[in-house]
Amino acid sequence: MLKFNTEWTYAPAPESTDHIRIDPEYQLFIGGQFVPPKSKIYFDTLNPATGKKISSVAEAGKKDVDLAVKAARKAYESYWKKMPGKERAKYIYRIARLLQERAREFAVIESMDGGKPIRESRDIDIPLAAAHFFYYAGWADKLDYAFPNQKPKALGVAGQITPWNFPLLMAAWKIAPALACGNTVVLKPAETTPLTALKLAELIRDADLPPGVVNIITGAGATGAALVEHPDVDKIAFTGSTQVGKIIQHAIAGTDKKLTLELGGKAANIIFEDATIDQAVEGIINGIYFNQGHVCCAGSRLFVQESVSKTVIRKLKDRMETLIVGDPLDKNTDIGAINSKEQLQTIRKYIKIAKREGAELYQSSCSLPRGGGYWCRPTLFTNVSQSNRVVQEEIFGPVLTIQTFRTVEEVIKKANNTPYGLSAGVWTDKGAKIFNLTKQLRAGVIWANTFNKFDPTSPFGGYKESGFGREGGLHGLSAYLK
Ligand code: NAD
């Protein structure tokens, strides 16, 4: 293994927070205005890098959810559904442009509230969120061309619930296609990362979107459940855990609400002996340690062909030693803070389980920031088998399991042996091998010689317990149309 000189480190390069305005208290965004909650309850949102409070956020109760749905219905019936697509498009383009203008501010707030490195929120989350608004704005007046002879019509009011791993991006995935198709929206972001959605509410108000077209209400599971159960919601779009996805499916069974579920994952990342090994190692790092492993499509199960496994594991460990775990706002940081204390506890629980089941642990020797905050070293496990819980269950942290294989048939069987089916990766020099695997792997998205790449034109979604329905591309439009 390479020996690294640990005497020197990069000088800190923190992103400035001078231009950021975060209010001490946030209200609900209903009918185009920020209004205090009828529930009179507020909860704290914390900075996971310090454990300290950033702001207080309103918790929407049943009455607040009802007001938000009523505002969305009124906006839908009185103007949004009647507005020509080309006029709707102008508003969506405006949101996209404002998001680009204020990108730096959104990136910093995303990293403060969620713990992800500023390099990611600045280069991935925020530009991709804007790209989704641009892309779907372009479709708003072309729905008849997208779905010829089908007379596409909006569904009505969409209730949308998002998780904490890509807060603004998930909101964009949901709001942009819904508006382009002529629906109005009530969005509930995750309780640990509500701030960029609330900033988006400010931006939407600045874009002069007619009142009630987008409503943003904050709260935890009970708020989400009230939105799901509201009788005047026509469609639920949910991204989150498989466990909550199942609860939602039960709750709306027997109603005529439309549903899309984007749920958990346990992606196989498969390295063949003919792959470019150094490039594949970068792909493994990007696949699992990107965003602290808080990625539904994270490449959390690595399969390496036996003949190159020693080399891959050695190179991977060397590369892990160079990763910097630190302040999310520092531009040198590769791995930021774990999103919450509860999530850190979950990750630690799985590390203990793996050790108990006989897996061999390797963690990089990097230093962790002192003081408060929730941190986890990049971790990998060898000596695991298909039945190990860390191989089967979603951990949602920077924890990789490594297994070897000899033949294509063996790796396809192993890769498909999971309740999930969201994504996978294949690394090989042979195009034919890629096409063979993409046909046989049961995963909604398969990357070849790359990993974790997203584009608004490309549909995203899963098989099996990873959910159903697609977001992105034309498929993402059809989820919001009759
Ligand atoms: P979660 O299911 O705990 O919460 C997701 C959202 O649902 C939150 O806004 C939460 O407040 C809300 N919620 C909780 N209980 C609810 C209920 N009973 N009814 C309605 N809403 C309720 O998930 P999480 O921990 O925030 O996110 C992590 C999960 O999200 C992981 O499993 C990850 O794989 C998944 N995810 C999937 C995708 C995808 O595209 N497939 C993308 C991102 C995240």
PDB file of N, CA, C and O in Angstrom, residues 98-134:
ATOM      1  N   LEU A  98     -33.981  32.398 -12.269  1.00  0.00           N
ATOM      2  CA  LEU A  98     -33.732  32.944 -10.928  1.00  0.00           C
ATOM      3  C   LEU A  98     -32.871  31.989 -10.108  1.00  0.00           C
ATOM      4  O   LEU A  98     -32.022  32.409  -9.324  1.00  0.00           O
ATOM      5  N   LEU A  99     -33.114  30.698 -10.314  1.00  0.00           N
ATOM      6  CA  LEU A  99     -32.323  29.698  -9.589  1.00  0.00           C
ATOM      7  C   LEU A  99     -30.863  29.785 -10.014  1.00  0.00           C
ATOM      8  O   LEU A  99     -29.955  29.698  -9.177  1.00  0.00           O
ATOM      9  N   GLN A 100     -30.622  29.987 -11.290  1.00  0.00           N
ATOM     10  CA  GLN A 100     -29.240  30.139 -11.763  1.00  0.00           C
ATOM     11  C   GLN A 100     -28.602  31.388 -11.164  1.00  0.00           C
ATOM     12  O   GLN A 100     -27.465  31.363 -10.721  1.00  0.00           O
ATOM     13  N   GLU A 101     -29.388  32.467 -11.148  1.00  0.00           N
ATOM     14  CA  GLU A 101     -28.849  33.724 -10.608  1.00  0.00           C
ATOM     15  C   GLU A 101     -28.473  33.578  -9.142  1.00  0.00           C
ATOM     16  O   GLU A 101     -27.516  34.156  -8.675  1.00  0.00           O
ATOM     17  N   ARG A 102     -29.289  32.812  -8.413  1.00  0.00           N
ATOM     18  CA  ARG A 102     -29.059  32.708  -6.963  1.00  0.00           C
ATOM     19  C   ARG A 102     -28.407  31.383  -6.584  1.00  0.00           C
ATOM     20  O   ARG A 102     -28.503  30.933  -5.436  1.00  0.00           O
ATOM     21  N   ALA A 103     -27.730  30.771  -7.558  1.00  0.00           N
ATOM     22  CA  ALA A 103     -27.192  29.419  -7.359  1.00  0.00           C
ATOM     23  C   ALA A 103     -26.251  29.330  -6.158  1.00  0.00           C
ATOM     24  O   ALA A 103     -26.309  28.382  -5.367  1.00  0.00           O
ATOM     25  N   ARG A 104     -25.375  30.323  -6.015  1.00  0.00           N
ATOM     26  CA  ARG A 104     -24.378  30.267  -4.947  1.00  0.00           C
ATOM     27  C   ARG A 104     -25.060  30.234  -3.566  1.00  0.00           C
ATOM     28  O   ARG A 104     -24.719  29.462  -2.692  1.00  0.00           O
ATOM     29  N   GLU A 105     -26.074  31.091  -3.435  1.00  0.00           N
ATOM     30  CA  GLU A 105     -26.804  31.162  -2.163  1.00  0.00           C
ATOM     31  C   GLU A 105     -27.481  29.806  -1.861  1.00  0.00           C
ATOM     32  O   GLU A 105     -27.386  29.286  -0.748  1.00  0.00           O
ATOM     33  N   PHE A 106     -28.131  29.236  -2.871  1.00  0.00           N
ATOM     34  CA  PHE A 106     -28.803  27.956  -2.667  1.00  0.00           C
ATOM     35  C   PHE A 106     -27.794  26.855  -2.318  1.00  0.00           C
ATOM     36  O   PHE A 106     -28.062  26.005  -1.465  1.00  0.00           O
ATOM     37  N   ALA A 107     -26.633  26.880  -2.976  1.00  0.00           N
ATOM     38  CA  ALA A 107     -25.632  25.833  -2.734  1.00  0.00           C
ATOM     39  C   ALA A 107     -25.144  25.890  -1.285  1.00  0.00           C
ATOM     40  O   ALA A 107     -25.037  24.861  -0.604  1.00  0.00           O
ATOM     41  N   VAL A 108     -24.878  27.105  -0.814  1.00  0.00           N
ATOM     42  CA  VAL A 108     -24.363  27.232   0.559  1.00  0.00           C
ATOM     43  C   VAL A 108     -25.426  26.764   1.559  1.00  0.00           C
ATOM     44  O   VAL A 108     -25.130  26.008   2.502  1.00  0.00           O
ATOM     45  N   ILE A 109     -26.665  27.163   1.344  1.00  0.00           N
ATOM     46  CA  ILE A 109     -27.728  26.769   2.294  1.00  0.00           C
ATOM     47  C   ILE A 109     -27.940  25.253   2.253  1.00  0.00           C
ATOM     48  O   ILE A 109     -28.138  24.606   3.284  1.00  0.00           O
ATOM     49  N   GLU A 110     -27.859  24.661   1.051  1.00  0.00           N
ATOM     50  CA  GLU A 110     -28.018  23.208   0.944  1.00  0.00           C
ATOM     51  C   GLU A 110     -26.947  22.488   1.754  1.00  0.00           C
ATOM     52  O   GLU A 110     -27.224  21.517   2.465  1.00  0.00           O
ATOM     53  N   SER A 111     -25.710  22.988   1.663  1.00  0.00           N
ATOM     54  CA  SER A 111     -24.619  22.342   2.401  1.00  0.00           C
ATOM     55  C   SER A 111     -24.750  22.575   3.903  1.00  0.00           C
ATOM     56  O   SER A 111     -24.427  21.691   4.695  1.00  0.00           O
ATOM     57  N   MET A 112     -25.229  23.758   4.298  1.00  0.00           N
ATOM     58  CA  MET A 112     -25.380  24.039   5.732  1.00  0.00           C
ATOM     59  C   MET A 112     -26.485  23.186   6.345  1.00  0.00           C
ATOM     60  O   MET A 112     -26.371  22.682   7.452  1.00  0.00           O
ATOM     61  N   ASP A 113     -27.571  23.025   5.623  1.00  0.00           N
ATOM     62  CA  ASP A 113     -28.747  22.342   6.184  1.00  0.00           C
ATOM     63  C   ASP A 113     -28.630  20.821   6.065  1.00  0.00           C
ATOM     64  O   ASP A 113     -29.156  20.085   6.893  1.00  0.00           O
ATOM     65  N   GLY A 114     -27.930  20.366   5.004  1.00  0.00           N
ATOM     66  CA  GLY A 114     -27.914  18.923   4.740  1.00  0.00           C
ATOM     67  C   GLY A 114     -26.591  18.245   5.010  1.00  0.00           C
ATOM     68  O   GLY A 114     -26.540  17.024   5.130  1.00  0.00           O
ATOM     69  N   GLY A 115     -25.482  19.008   5.058  1.00  0.00           N
ATOM     70  CA  GLY A 115     -24.176  18.425   5.358  1.00  0.00           C
ATOM     71  C   GLY A 115     -23.377  18.006   4.138  1.00  0.00           C
ATOM     72  O   GLY A 115     -22.261  17.513   4.272  1.00  0.00           O
ATOM     73  N   LYS A 116     -23.916  18.207   2.928  1.00  0.00           N
ATOM     74  CA  LYS A 116     -23.171  17.718   1.753  1.00  0.00           C
ATOM     75  C   LYS A 116     -22.066  18.703   1.371  1.00  0.00           C
ATOM     76  O   LYS A 116     -22.203  19.916   1.574  1.00  0.00           O
ATOM     77  N   PRO A 117     -20.946  18.209   0.799  1.00  0.00           N
ATOM     78  CA  PRO A 117     -19.852  19.107   0.426  1.00  0.00           C
ATOM     79  C   PRO A 117     -20.312  20.173  -0.546  1.00  0.00           C
ATOM     80  O   PRO A 117     -21.106  19.894  -1.447  1.00  0.00           O
ATOM     81  N   ILE A 118     -19.775  21.371  -0.365  1.00  0.00           N
ATOM     82  CA  ILE A 118     -20.163  22.498  -1.218  1.00  0.00           C
ATOM     83  C   ILE A 118     -19.856  22.204  -2.682  1.00  0.00           C
ATOM     84  O   ILE A 118     -20.580  22.637  -3.581  1.00  0.00           O
ATOM     85  N   ARG A 119     -18.796  21.414  -2.944  1.00  0.00           N
ATOM     86  CA  ARG A 119     -18.476  21.100  -4.349  1.00  0.00           C
ATOM     87  C   ARG A 119     -19.653  20.388  -5.012  1.00  0.00           C
ATOM     88  O   ARG A 119     -19.929  20.586  -6.185  1.00  0.00           O
ATOM     89  N   GLU A 120     -20.344  19.535  -4.233  1.00  0.00           N
ATOM     90  CA  GLU A 120     -21.482  18.816  -4.802  1.00  0.00           C
ATOM     91  C   GLU A 120     -22.705  19.697  -4.944  1.00  0.00           C
ATOM     92  O   GLU A 120     -23.367  19.705  -5.983  1.00  0.00           O
ATOM     93  N   SER A 121     -23.029  20.441  -3.891  1.00  0.00           N
ATOM     94  CA  SER A 121     -24.240  21.263  -3.999  1.00  0.00           C
ATOM     95  C   SER A 121     -24.037  22.345  -5.069  1.00  0.00           C
ATOM     96  O   SER A 121     -24.953  22.657  -5.829  1.00  0.00           O
ATOM     97  N   ARG A 122     -22.801  22.861  -5.180  1.00  0.00           N
ATOM     98  CA  ARG A 122     -22.512  23.923  -6.158  1.00  0.00           C
ATOM     99  C   ARG A 122     -22.467  23.387  -7.592  1.00  0.00           C
ATOM    100  O   ARG A 122     -22.962  24.020  -8.521  1.00  0.00           O
ATOM    101  N   ASP A 123     -21.868  22.190  -7.765  1.00  0.00           N
ATOM    102  CA  ASP A 123     -21.635  21.694  -9.134  1.00  0.00           C
ATOM    103  C   ASP A 123     -22.695  20.694  -9.604  1.00  0.00           C
ATOM    104  O   ASP A 123     -22.780  20.419 -10.788  1.00  0.00           O
ATOM    105  N   ILE A 124     -23.429  20.113  -8.683  1.00  0.00           N
ATOM    106  CA  ILE A 124     -24.400  19.082  -9.084  1.00  0.00           C
ATOM    107  C   ILE A 124     -25.831  19.475  -8.714  1.00  0.00           C
ATOM    108  O   ILE A 124     -26.674  19.687  -9.579  1.00  0.00           O
ATOM    109  N   ASP A 125     -26.108  19.574  -7.418  1.00  0.00           N
ATOM    110  CA  ASP A 125     -27.510  19.752  -6.987  1.00  0.00           C
ATOM    111  C   ASP A 125     -28.188  20.967  -7.618  1.00  0.00           C
ATOM    112  O   ASP A 125     -29.267  20.859  -8.197  1.00  0.00           O
ATOM    113  N   ILE A 126     -27.553  22.127  -7.480  1.00  0.00           N
ATOM    114  CA  ILE A 126     -28.253  23.354  -7.881  1.00  0.00           C
ATOM    115  C   ILE A 126     -28.298  23.482  -9.416  1.00  0.00           C
ATOM    116  O   ILE A 126     -29.387  23.730  -9.971  1.00  0.00           O
ATOM    117  N   PRO A 127     -27.172  23.262 -10.127  1.00  0.00           N
ATOM    118  CA  PRO A 127     -27.275  23.342 -11.596  1.00  0.00           C
ATOM    119  C   PRO A 127     -28.267  22.323 -12.167  1.00  0.00           C
ATOM    120  O   PRO A 127     -29.008  22.645 -13.094  1.00  0.00           O
ATOM    121  N   LEU A 128     -28.297  21.123 -11.582  1.00  0.00           N
ATOM    122  CA  LEU A 128     -29.242  20.118 -12.098  1.00  0.00           C
ATOM    123  C   LEU A 128     -30.690  20.510 -11.803  1.00  0.00           C
ATOM    124  O   LEU A 128     -31.586  20.267 -12.614  1.00  0.00           O
ATOM    125  N   ALA A 129     -30.906  21.122 -10.647  1.00  0.00           N
ATOM    126  CA  ALA A 129     -32.268  21.572 -10.311  1.00  0.00           C
ATOM    127  C   ALA A 129     -32.716  22.614 -11.342  1.00  0.00           C
ATOM    128  O   ALA A 129     -33.823  22.530 -11.897  1.00  0.00           O
ATOM    129  N   ALA A 130     -31.845  23.574 -11.643  1.00  0.00           N
ATOM    130  CA  ALA A 130     -32.187  24.597 -12.652  1.00  0.00           C
ATOM    131  C   ALA A 130     -32.410  23.924 -14.011  1.00  0.00           C
ATOM    132  O   ALA A 130     -33.359  24.264 -14.738  1.00  0.00           O
ATOM    133  N   ALA A 131     -31.564  22.948 -14.338  1.00  0.00           N
ATOM    134  CA  ALA A 131     -31.687  22.261 -15.635  1.00  0.00           C
ATOM    135  C   ALA A 131     -33.044  21.567 -15.761  1.00  0.00           C
ATOM    136  O   ALA A 131     -33.622  21.523 -16.845  1.00  0.00           O
ATOM    137  N   HIS A 132     -33.561  21.021 -14.647  1.00  0.00           N
ATOM    138  CA  HIS A 132     -34.883  20.387 -14.704  1.00  0.00           C
ATOM    139  C   HIS A 132     -35.971  21.405 -14.999  1.00  0.00           C
ATOM    140  O   HIS A 132     -36.885  21.129 -15.768  1.00  0.00           O
ATOM    141  N   PHE A 133     -35.876  22.587 -14.401  1.00  0.00           N
ATOM    142  CA  PHE A 133     -36.887  23.616 -14.700  1.00  0.00           C
ATOM    143  C   PHE A 133     -36.781  24.054 -16.158  1.00  0.00           C
ATOM    144  O   PHE A 133     -37.799  24.188 -16.846  1.00  0.00           O
ATOM    145  N   PHE A 134     -35.553  24.242 -16.654  1.00  0.00           N
ATOM    146  CA  PHE A 134     -35.391  24.616 -18.075  1.00  0.00           C
ATOM    147  C   PHE A 134     -35.976  23.539 -18.978  1.00  0.00           C
ATOM    148  O   PHE A 134     -36.713  23.827 -19.923  1.00  0.00           O
TER     149      PHE A 134
END
